[in-house]
XYZ file of C-alpha atoms in Angstrom:
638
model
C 44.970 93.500 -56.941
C 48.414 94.429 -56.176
C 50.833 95.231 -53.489
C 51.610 98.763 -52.626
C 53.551 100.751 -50.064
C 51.219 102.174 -47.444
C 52.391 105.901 -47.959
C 49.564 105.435 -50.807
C 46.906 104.519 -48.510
C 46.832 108.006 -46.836
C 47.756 109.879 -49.783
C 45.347 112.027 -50.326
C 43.191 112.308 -54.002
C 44.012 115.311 -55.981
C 42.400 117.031 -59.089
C 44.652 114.508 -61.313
C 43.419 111.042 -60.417
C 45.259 108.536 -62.212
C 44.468 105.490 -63.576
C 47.619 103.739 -61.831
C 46.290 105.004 -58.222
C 45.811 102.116 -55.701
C 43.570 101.940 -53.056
C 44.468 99.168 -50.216
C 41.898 96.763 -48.937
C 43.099 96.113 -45.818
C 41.623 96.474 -42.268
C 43.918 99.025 -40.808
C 44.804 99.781 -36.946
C 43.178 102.438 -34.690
C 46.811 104.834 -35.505
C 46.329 104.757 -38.891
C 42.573 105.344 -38.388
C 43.131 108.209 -36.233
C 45.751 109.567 -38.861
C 42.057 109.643 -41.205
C 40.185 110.980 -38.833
C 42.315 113.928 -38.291
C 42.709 114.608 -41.797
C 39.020 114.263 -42.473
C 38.484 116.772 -39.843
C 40.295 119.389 -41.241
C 38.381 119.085 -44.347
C 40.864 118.879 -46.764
C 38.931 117.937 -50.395
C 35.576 117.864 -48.549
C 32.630 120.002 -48.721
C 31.155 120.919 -44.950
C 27.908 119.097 -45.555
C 29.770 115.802 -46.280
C 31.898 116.333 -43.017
C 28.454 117.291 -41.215
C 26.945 113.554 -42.593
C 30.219 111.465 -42.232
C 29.973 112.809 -38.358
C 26.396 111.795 -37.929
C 27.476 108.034 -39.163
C 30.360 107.904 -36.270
C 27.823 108.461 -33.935
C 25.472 105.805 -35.424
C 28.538 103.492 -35.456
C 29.362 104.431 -32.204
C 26.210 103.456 -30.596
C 25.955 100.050 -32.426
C 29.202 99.567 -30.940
C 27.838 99.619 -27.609
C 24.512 97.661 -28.216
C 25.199 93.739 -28.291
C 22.281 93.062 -30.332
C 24.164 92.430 -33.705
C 26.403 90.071 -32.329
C 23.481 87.225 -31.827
C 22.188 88.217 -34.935
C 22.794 86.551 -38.020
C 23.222 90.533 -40.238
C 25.469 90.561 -42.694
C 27.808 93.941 -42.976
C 25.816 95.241 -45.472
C 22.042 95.233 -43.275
C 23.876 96.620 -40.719
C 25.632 99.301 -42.888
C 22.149 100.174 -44.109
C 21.101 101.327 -40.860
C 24.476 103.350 -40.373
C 24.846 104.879 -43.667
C 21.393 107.428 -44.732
C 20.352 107.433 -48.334
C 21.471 111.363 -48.369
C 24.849 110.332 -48.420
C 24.611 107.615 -51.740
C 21.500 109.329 -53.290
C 20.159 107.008 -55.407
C 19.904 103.078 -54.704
C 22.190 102.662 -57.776
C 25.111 104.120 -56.363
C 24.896 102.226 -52.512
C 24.752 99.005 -54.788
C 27.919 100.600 -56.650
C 29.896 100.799 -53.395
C 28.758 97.561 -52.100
C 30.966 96.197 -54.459
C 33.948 97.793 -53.070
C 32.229 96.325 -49.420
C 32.226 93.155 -50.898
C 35.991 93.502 -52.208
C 37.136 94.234 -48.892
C 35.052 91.137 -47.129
C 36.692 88.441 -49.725
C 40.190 90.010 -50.162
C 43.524 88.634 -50.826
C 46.697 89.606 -48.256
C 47.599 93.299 -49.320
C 45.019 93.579 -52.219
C 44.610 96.758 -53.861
C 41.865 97.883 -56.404
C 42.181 100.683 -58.684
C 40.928 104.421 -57.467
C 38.932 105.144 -60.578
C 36.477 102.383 -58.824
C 35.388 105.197 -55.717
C 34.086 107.544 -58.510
C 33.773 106.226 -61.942
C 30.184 105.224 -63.435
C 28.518 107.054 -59.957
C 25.624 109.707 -60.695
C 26.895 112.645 -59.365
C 23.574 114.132 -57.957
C 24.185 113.822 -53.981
C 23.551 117.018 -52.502
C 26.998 117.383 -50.734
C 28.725 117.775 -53.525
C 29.914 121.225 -53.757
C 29.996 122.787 -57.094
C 32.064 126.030 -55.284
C 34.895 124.210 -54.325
C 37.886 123.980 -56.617
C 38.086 120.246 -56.434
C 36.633 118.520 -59.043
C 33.647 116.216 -57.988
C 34.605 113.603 -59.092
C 37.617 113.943 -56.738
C 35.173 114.984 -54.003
C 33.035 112.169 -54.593
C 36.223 109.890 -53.898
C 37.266 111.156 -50.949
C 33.756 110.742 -49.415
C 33.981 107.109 -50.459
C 37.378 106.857 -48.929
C 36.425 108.857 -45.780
C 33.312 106.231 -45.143
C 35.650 103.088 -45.934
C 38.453 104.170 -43.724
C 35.952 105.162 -40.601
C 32.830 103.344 -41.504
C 32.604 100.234 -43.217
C 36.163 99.112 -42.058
C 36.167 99.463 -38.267
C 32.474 97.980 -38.396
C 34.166 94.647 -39.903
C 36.740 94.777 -37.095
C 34.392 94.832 -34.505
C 32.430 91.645 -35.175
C 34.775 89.972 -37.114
C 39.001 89.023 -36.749
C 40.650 88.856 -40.148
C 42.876 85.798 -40.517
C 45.635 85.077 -43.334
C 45.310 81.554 -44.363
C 49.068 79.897 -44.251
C 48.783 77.983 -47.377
C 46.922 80.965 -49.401
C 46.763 84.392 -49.484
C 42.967 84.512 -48.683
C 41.409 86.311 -45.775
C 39.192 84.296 -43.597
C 36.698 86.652 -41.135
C 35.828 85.085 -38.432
C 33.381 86.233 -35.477
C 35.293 87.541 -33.145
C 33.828 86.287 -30.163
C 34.577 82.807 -31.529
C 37.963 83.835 -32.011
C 38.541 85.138 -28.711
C 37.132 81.789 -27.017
C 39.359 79.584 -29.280
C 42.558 81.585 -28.612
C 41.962 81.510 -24.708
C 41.076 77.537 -25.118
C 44.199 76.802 -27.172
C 46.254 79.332 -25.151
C 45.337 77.226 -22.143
C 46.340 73.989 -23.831
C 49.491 75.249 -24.922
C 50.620 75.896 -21.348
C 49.122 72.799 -19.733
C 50.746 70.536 -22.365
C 54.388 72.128 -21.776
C 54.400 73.284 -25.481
C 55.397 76.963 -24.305
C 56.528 78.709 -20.533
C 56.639 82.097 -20.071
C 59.922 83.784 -19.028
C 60.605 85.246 -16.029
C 63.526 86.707 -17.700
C 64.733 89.116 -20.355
C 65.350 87.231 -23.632
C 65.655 88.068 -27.036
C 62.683 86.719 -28.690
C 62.860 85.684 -32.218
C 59.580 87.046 -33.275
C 55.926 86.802 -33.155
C 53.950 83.514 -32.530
C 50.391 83.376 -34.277
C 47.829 80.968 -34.330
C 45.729 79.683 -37.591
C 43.534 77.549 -37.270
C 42.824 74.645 -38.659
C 38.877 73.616 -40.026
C 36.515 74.303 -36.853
C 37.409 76.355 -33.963
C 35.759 74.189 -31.745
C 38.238 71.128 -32.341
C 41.229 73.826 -31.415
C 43.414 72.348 -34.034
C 45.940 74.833 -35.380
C 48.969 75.894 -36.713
C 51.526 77.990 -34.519
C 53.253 79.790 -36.887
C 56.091 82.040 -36.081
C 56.148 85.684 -37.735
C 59.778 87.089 -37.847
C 60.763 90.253 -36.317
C 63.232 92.867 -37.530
C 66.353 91.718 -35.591
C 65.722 88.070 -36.868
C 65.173 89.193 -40.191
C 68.264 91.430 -40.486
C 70.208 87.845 -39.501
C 68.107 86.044 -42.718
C 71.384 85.438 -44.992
C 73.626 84.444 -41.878
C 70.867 81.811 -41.243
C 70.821 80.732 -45.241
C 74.534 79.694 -44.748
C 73.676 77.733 -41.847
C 70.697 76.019 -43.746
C 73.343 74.956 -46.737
C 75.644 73.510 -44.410
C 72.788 71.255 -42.813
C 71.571 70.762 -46.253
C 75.244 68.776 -47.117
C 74.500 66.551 -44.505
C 71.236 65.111 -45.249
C 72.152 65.472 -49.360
C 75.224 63.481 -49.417
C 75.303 60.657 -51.768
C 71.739 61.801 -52.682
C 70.752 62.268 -56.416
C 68.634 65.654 -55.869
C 67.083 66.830 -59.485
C 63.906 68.126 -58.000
C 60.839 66.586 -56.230
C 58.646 65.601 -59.576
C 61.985 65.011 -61.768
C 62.823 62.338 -58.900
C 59.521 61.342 -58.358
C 58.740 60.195 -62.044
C 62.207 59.015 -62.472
C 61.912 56.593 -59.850
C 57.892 55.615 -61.019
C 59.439 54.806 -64.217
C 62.143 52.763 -63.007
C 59.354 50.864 -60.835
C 57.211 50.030 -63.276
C 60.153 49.015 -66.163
C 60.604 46.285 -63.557
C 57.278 44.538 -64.194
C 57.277 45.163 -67.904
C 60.697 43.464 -68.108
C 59.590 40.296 -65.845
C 56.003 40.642 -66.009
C 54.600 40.702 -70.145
C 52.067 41.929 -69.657
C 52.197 42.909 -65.458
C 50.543 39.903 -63.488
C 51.538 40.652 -60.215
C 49.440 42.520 -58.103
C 51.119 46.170 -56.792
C 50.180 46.971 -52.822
C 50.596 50.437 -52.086
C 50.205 52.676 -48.749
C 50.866 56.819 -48.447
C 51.186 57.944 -44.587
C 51.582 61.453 -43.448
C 53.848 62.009 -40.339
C 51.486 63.928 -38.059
C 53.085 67.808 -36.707
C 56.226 67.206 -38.272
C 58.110 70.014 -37.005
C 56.694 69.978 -33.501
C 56.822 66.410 -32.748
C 60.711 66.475 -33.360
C 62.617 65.223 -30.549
C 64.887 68.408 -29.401
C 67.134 66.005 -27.561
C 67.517 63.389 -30.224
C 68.276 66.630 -32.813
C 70.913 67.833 -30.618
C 72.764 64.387 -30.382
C 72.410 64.345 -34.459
C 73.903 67.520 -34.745
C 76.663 67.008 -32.482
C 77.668 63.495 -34.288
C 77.873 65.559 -37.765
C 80.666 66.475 -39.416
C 80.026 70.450 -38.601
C 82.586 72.558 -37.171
C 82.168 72.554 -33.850
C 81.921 76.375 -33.507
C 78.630 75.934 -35.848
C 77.182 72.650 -33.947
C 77.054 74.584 -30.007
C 75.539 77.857 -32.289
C 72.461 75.054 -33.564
C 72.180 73.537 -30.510
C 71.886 76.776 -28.847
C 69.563 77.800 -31.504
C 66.804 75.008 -31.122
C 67.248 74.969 -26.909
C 66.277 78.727 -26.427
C 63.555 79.266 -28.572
C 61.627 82.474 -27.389
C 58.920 83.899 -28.946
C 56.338 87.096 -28.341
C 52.964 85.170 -27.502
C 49.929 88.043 -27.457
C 53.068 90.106 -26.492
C 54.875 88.369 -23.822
C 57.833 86.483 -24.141
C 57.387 82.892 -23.812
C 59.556 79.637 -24.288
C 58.587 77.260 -26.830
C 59.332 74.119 -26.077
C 57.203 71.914 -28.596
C 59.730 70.739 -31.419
C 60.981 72.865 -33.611
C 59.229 76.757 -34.230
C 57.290 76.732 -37.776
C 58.187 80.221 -39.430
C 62.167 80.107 -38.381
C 64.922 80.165 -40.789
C 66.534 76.897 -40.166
C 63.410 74.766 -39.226
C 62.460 73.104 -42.557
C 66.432 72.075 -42.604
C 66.458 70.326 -39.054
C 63.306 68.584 -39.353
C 64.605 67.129 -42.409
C 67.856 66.151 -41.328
C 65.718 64.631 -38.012
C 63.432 62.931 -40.252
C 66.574 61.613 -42.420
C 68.743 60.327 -39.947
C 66.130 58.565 -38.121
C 64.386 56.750 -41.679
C 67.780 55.731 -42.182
C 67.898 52.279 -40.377
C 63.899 51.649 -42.010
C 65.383 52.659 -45.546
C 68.419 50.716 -45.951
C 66.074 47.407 -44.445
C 63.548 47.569 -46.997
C 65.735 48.180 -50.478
C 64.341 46.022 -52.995
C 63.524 45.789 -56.764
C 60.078 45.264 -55.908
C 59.487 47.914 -53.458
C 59.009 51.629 -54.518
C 59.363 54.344 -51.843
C 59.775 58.099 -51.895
C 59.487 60.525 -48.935
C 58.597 64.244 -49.836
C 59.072 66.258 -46.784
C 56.496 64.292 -44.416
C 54.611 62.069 -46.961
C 55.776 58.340 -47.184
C 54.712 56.476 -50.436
C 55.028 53.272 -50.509
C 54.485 49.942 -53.026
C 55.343 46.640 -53.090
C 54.420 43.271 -54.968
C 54.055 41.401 -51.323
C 51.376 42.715 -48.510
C 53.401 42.044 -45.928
C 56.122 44.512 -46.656
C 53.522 47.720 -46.689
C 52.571 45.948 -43.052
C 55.736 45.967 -41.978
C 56.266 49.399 -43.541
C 53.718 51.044 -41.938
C 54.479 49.008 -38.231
C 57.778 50.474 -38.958
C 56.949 54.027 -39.600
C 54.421 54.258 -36.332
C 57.189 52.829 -34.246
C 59.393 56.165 -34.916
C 57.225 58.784 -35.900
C 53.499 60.141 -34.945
C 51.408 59.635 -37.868
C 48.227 61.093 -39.033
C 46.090 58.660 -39.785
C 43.250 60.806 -41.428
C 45.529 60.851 -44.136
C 47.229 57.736 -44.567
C 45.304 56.163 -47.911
C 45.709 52.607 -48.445
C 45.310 51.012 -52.290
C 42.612 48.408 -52.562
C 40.823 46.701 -55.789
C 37.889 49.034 -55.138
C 40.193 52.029 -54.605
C 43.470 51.719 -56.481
C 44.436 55.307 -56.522
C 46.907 56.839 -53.878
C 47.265 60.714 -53.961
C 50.683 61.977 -53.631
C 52.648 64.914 -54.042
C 49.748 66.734 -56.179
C 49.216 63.645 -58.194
C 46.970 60.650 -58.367
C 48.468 57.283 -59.118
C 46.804 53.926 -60.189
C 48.719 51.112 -58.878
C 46.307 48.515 -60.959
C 47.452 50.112 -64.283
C 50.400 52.238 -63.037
C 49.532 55.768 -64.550
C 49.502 58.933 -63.195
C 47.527 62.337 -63.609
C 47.054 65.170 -61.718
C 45.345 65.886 -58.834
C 43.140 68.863 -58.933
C 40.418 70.460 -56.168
C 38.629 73.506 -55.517
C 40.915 74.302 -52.861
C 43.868 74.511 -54.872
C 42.292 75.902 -58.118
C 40.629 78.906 -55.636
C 44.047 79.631 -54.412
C 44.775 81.136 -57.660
C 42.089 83.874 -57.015
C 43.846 85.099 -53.989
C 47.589 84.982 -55.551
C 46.486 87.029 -58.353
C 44.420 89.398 -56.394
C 47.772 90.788 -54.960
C 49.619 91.145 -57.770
C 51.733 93.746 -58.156
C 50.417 95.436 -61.694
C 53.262 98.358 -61.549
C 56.079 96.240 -60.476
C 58.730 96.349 -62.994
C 59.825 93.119 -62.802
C 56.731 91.913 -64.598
C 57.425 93.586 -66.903
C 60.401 91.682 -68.895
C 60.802 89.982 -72.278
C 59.438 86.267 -72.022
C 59.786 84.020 -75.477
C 56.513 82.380 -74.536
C 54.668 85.650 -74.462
C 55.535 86.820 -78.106
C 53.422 83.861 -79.371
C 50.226 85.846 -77.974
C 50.844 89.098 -79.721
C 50.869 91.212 -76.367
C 51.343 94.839 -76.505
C 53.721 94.951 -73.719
C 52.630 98.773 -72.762
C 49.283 97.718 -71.069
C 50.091 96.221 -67.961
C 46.864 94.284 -67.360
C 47.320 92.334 -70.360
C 50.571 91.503 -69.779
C 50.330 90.094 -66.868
C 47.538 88.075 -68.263
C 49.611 86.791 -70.919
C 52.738 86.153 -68.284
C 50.308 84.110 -66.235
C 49.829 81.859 -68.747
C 53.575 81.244 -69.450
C 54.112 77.846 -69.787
C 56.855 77.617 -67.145
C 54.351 78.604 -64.622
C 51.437 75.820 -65.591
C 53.766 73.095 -66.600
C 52.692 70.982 -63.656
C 49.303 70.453 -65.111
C 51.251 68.433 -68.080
C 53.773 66.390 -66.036
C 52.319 63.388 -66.424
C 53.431 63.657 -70.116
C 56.756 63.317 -69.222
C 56.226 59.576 -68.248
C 56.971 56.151 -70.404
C 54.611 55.461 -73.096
C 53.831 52.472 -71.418
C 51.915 54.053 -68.416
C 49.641 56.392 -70.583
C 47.085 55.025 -72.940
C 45.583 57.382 -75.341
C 42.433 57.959 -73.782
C 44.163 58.649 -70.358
C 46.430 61.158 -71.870
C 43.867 62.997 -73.459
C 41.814 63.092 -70.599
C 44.288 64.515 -68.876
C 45.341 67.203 -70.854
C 41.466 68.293 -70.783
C 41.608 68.730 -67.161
C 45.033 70.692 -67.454
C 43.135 73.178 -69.781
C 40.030 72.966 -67.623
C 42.626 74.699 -65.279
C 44.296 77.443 -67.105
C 40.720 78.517 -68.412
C 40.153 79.511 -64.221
C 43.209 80.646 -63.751
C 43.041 82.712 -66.940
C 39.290 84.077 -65.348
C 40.682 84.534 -61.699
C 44.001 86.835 -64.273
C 41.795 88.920 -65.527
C 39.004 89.732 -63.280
C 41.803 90.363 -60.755
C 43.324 92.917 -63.119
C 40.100 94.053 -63.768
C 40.287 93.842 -67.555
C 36.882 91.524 -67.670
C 34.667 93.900 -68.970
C 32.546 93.838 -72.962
C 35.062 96.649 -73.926
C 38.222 94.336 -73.569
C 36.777 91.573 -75.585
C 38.238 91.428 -78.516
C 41.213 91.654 -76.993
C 41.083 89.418 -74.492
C 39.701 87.100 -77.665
C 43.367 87.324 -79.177
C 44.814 86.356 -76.557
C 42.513 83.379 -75.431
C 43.123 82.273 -79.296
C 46.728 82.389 -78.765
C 46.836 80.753 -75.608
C 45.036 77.529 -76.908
C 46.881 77.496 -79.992
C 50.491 78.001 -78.202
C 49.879 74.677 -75.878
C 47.760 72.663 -78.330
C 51.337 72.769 -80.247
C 53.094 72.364 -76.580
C 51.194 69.442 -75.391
C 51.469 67.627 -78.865
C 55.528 68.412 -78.741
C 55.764 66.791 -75.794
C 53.321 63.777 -76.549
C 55.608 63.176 -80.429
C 58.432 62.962 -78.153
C 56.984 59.096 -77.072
C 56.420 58.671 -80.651
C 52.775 58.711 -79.600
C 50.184 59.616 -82.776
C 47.805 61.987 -81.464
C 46.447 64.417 -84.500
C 46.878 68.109 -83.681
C 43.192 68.393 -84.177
C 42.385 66.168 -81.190
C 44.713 68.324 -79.400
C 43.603 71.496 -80.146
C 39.805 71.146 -79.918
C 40.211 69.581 -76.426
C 42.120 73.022 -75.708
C 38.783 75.065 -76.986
C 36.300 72.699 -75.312
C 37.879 73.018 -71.989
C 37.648 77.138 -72.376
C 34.400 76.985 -73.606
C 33.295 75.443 -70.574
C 34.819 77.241 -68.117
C 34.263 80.889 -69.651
C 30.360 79.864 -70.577
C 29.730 80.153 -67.031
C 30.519 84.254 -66.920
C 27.985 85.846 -69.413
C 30.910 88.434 -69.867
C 32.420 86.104 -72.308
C 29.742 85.373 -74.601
C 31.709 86.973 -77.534
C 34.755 84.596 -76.530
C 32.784 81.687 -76.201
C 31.107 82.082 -79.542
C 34.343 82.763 -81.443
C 35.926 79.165 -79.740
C 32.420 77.150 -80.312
C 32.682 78.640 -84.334
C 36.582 77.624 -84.632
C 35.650 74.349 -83.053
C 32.876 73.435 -85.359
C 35.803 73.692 -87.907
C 38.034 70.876 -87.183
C 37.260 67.484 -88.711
C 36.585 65.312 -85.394
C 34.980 62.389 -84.593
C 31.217 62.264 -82.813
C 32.821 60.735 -79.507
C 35.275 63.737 -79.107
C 32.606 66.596 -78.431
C 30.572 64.141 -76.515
C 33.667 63.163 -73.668
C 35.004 66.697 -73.725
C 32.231 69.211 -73.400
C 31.208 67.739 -70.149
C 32.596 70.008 -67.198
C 34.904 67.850 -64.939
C 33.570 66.614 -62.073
C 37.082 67.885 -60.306
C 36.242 71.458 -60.501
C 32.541 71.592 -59.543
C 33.399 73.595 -56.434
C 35.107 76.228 -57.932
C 33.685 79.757 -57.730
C 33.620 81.964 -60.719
C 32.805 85.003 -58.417
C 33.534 86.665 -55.151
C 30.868 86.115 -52.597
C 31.336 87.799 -49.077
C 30.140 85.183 -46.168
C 29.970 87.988 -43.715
């Protein structure tokens, strides 16, 4: 839920238990353990009977430890915590169900999630029979520190021994997996690392720029992954020295380049591409061919002595070009702490990576670029994606020839257009070469990613907390924190991308596209406005009515938005169309959590108000077939 310092996780609960106290999720080491241990066993807070059970489940944990026979069974934590954990300790069924849910918290969490306190004692019956009515700390506050006691020595270091907890590199999600799987795929891809000549150990002593770690990638057993490079403290106190490095590369690779962003540039140049045909071609005639490739490892397949000559043939100083070239010869690392050599491209994770890969990638597309410059041929790189159209075949043939002549490509990825299968993803977008328009490109993977960024957000960090224009529209009281960062979430400047596609000619957007499209960008915010407030836990029957105001506001705010932007084209789209495409898509996203039944009603009621035709309720209350996969709720796997 948010990110906190970890002088909170061992602060201990007192008889004034805030609201705005933070417990962490996150699977701590056997020091930090031992630091709970010790202060368990002093019994600060805790009655003796509690200290007497909590022992009694060490030694049950202790013993499964040793016994093998959960690891070829398929148990999840909570079977296994059922024959740890006696019923004297919950006392009634209700309350082990009650802190199951914190289990379950801890078994889908985000990178340095939090959840509030109040959720170790709140709505628990206090009858367990170690609660000690003699001691001056409240019960409540005992009851807490019994939860937090079992967490920290229990339910935590049980997770850790069957299971290694891996942060996903392109989300903040944490992935279990069983441990014994993980240590066979780390020796296997260990062992391929070294025979392939990707890393060497040193003999010597070397200053290593940090840690390497390993993610993989889909199933362990095909040992594809992602070496990612996890700075250290002497590498990060360099960070800014490195950032004026990076903008001196960057004036290499930029000059005489028009940079106004990747989708500004992107749709520019679509436009410009399809003006061509509707100047010569009324209507278009010509068929478009179209091909996206992906270069495969970008940053490791980079040729280290091909990068070197580039660097030294720049216009750098030449105090800066021996510092680069020093920089991408020598690049040690810690592997499972020993230094090693890597010796495999360029290290993913350093400073000045991203900048050298795309000045290699530059200088070396430069000859295929300048060879290929037509009217009729569109082509835009973004970082290691190459899309590509033209009017004739035989230029995406010798495109693509060209391409795998220079660079490794991946060819699971490369999508070629056809007349069954005209659309060619790209850079978060989908684009029809038969008709030439453009929508976005949505998943389950990317619209899940949203549950794990919010679930570490930081609900007492000031800086959310600052006047936005956007937000007064919703009528936020800016003193409660959960709603505000609710309300912040749905700022337009953070879910503009769902609506880019407006920002195209009026000729590649017909009517029915466009308002398709919009319904999928709503579709969107309605999960991420779900995934906002169950992560500041603010979905609950009591926050209704608020929430209700602010749901209201929301679709009002970008019905208005969207229609701005559509008036712009001089486009006539009624505001009614608009708007009840904004409640439909809520009202099928929130009808799927029965905690929203009062929302639900209130958008179905103002919907059954607008004067529309038959065919609009009939397209738009269907659920998109985009965002089938998405999960409403957390659901442990382990």
């Amino acid at each position: 839920m948010c990110n906190v310092s970890r002088e909170l996780v061992f602060s201990r609960f007192n008889s004034q238990i805030s609201l705005m106290e933070y417990y962490k999720l996150c699977l701590l080491g056997d020091s930090d353990r031992n630091k709970v241990l010790t202060e368990m066993q002093q019994r600060k807070g805790i009655s003796k009977s509690l200290g007497n059970l909590i022992e009694s489940f060490l030694y049950n944990l202790r013993r499964i430890r040793r016994s093998d026979q959960y690891e070829l069974e398929d148990l999840k934590i909570e079977e296994i915590l059922n024959k740890i954990i006696a019923n004297d300790f919950f006392g009634s069924i209700k309350n082990r169900k009650k802190f199951y849910r914190v289990v379950e918290k801890i078994t889908t969490q985000s990178f340095d999630e939090c959840i509030y306190r109040k959720e170790l004692w709140q709505d628990y019956d206090l009858h367990m029979e170690w609660l000690d009515h003699k001691l001056p700390t409240p019960l409540k506050v005992q009851l807490a520190n019994g939860h937090y006691y079992i967490l920290e020595l229990i339910v935590k270091p049980l997770i850790l021994t069957y299971y290694k907890p891996i942060k996903t590199p392109k989300s903040y999600q944490i992935e279990f997996i069983r441990r014994s799987a993980w240590q066979m795929f780390h020796r296997k891809v260990q062992n391929k690392l070294i025979n392939l000549g990707y890393m060497s150990y040193s003999m010597e002593a070397v200053k290593t720029r940090g840690r390497l770690r390993l993610y993989p990638k889909g199933n362990l057993e095909n040992l594809e992954f992602r070496a990612l490079m996890i700075p250290n403290k002497t590498y990060m106190a360099r960070r800014y020295y490195y950032r004026v490095l990076a903008s001196k590369i960057k004036r290499i690779y930029t000059t005489g380049k028009e940079l106004k962003g990747v989708y500004r540039g992107l749709f520019r140049k679509w436009n410009q591409y399809c003006l061509y045909f509707t100047k010569k071609y009324s209507p278009p005639a010509e068929d478009v061919y179209a091909i996206k490739m992906d270069i495969q490892d970008a940053f490791g397949n980079v040729n280290i002595e091909k990068l070197c000559d580039i660097i030294n043939n720049s216009n750098l100083e030449q105090k800066i070009k021996v510092t680069l070239i020093d920089h991408v010869s020598n690049q040690y690392v810690l592997f499972d702490y020993t230094p090693v050599k890597w010796n495999h491209g360029l290290l993913q994770g350093d400073f000045l990576s991203s900048h050298l890969c795309e000045l290699y990638v530059t200088v070396i597309e430069a000859d295929i670029i300048g060879a290929i410059e037509r009217p009729n041929i569109f082509l835009i790189r973004y970082v290691d994606e190459y899309f590509f159209c033209s009017t004739n075949i035989a230029d995406v043939d010798d495109f693509e020839r060209s391409i795998k002549h220079n660079f490794p490509i991946n060819h699971r990825k490369t999508q070629r257009s056809n007349a069954g299968n005209p659309i060619i993803t790209f850079c978060g977008h989908e684009f029809n070469i038969q008709n030439k328009t453009v929508s976005k490109s949505y998943n389950s993977q990317s619209v899940n990613r949203h549950r794990f960024r919010f679930l570490r957000f930081n609900t007492i960090n000031s800086r959310l907390i600052c006047d936005a224009p956007s937000l007064d529209d919703l009528h936020v009281d800016k003193s409660s924190h959960q709603l505000y960062i609710i309300a912040k979430a749905m700022q337009y400047r953070w879910n503009h991308h769902c609506f880019l596609f407006l920002k195209l000619s009026p000729h590649l957007k017909t009517e029915r596209r466009l308002l398709l499209n919009t319904a999928e960008g709503m579709v969107y915010l309605a999960f991420k406005f779900h995934f906002a407030t169950t992560a500041v836990d603010y979905c609950h029957k009591k926050y209704m009515k608020r929430l209700k105001g602010i749901v209201d506001g929301i679709i009002v705010f970008y019905g208005k938005k969207i229609c701005e932007q559509i008036r712009k084209w001089r486009i006539l789209v009624p505001f009614e169309y608009v708007l009840g495409i904004c409640l439909k898509a809520f009202i099928v996203v929130l009808k799927k959590n029965p905690q929203y039944k009062d929302i639900v009603e209130y958008l179905a009621k103002k919907y059954s108000t607008l004067s529309l035709p038959k065919w609009h309720s009939k397209i738009f209350s269907k659920f998109p077939d985009k965002f089938k996969n998405v999960k409403m709720d957390r659901r442990s796997a382990i």
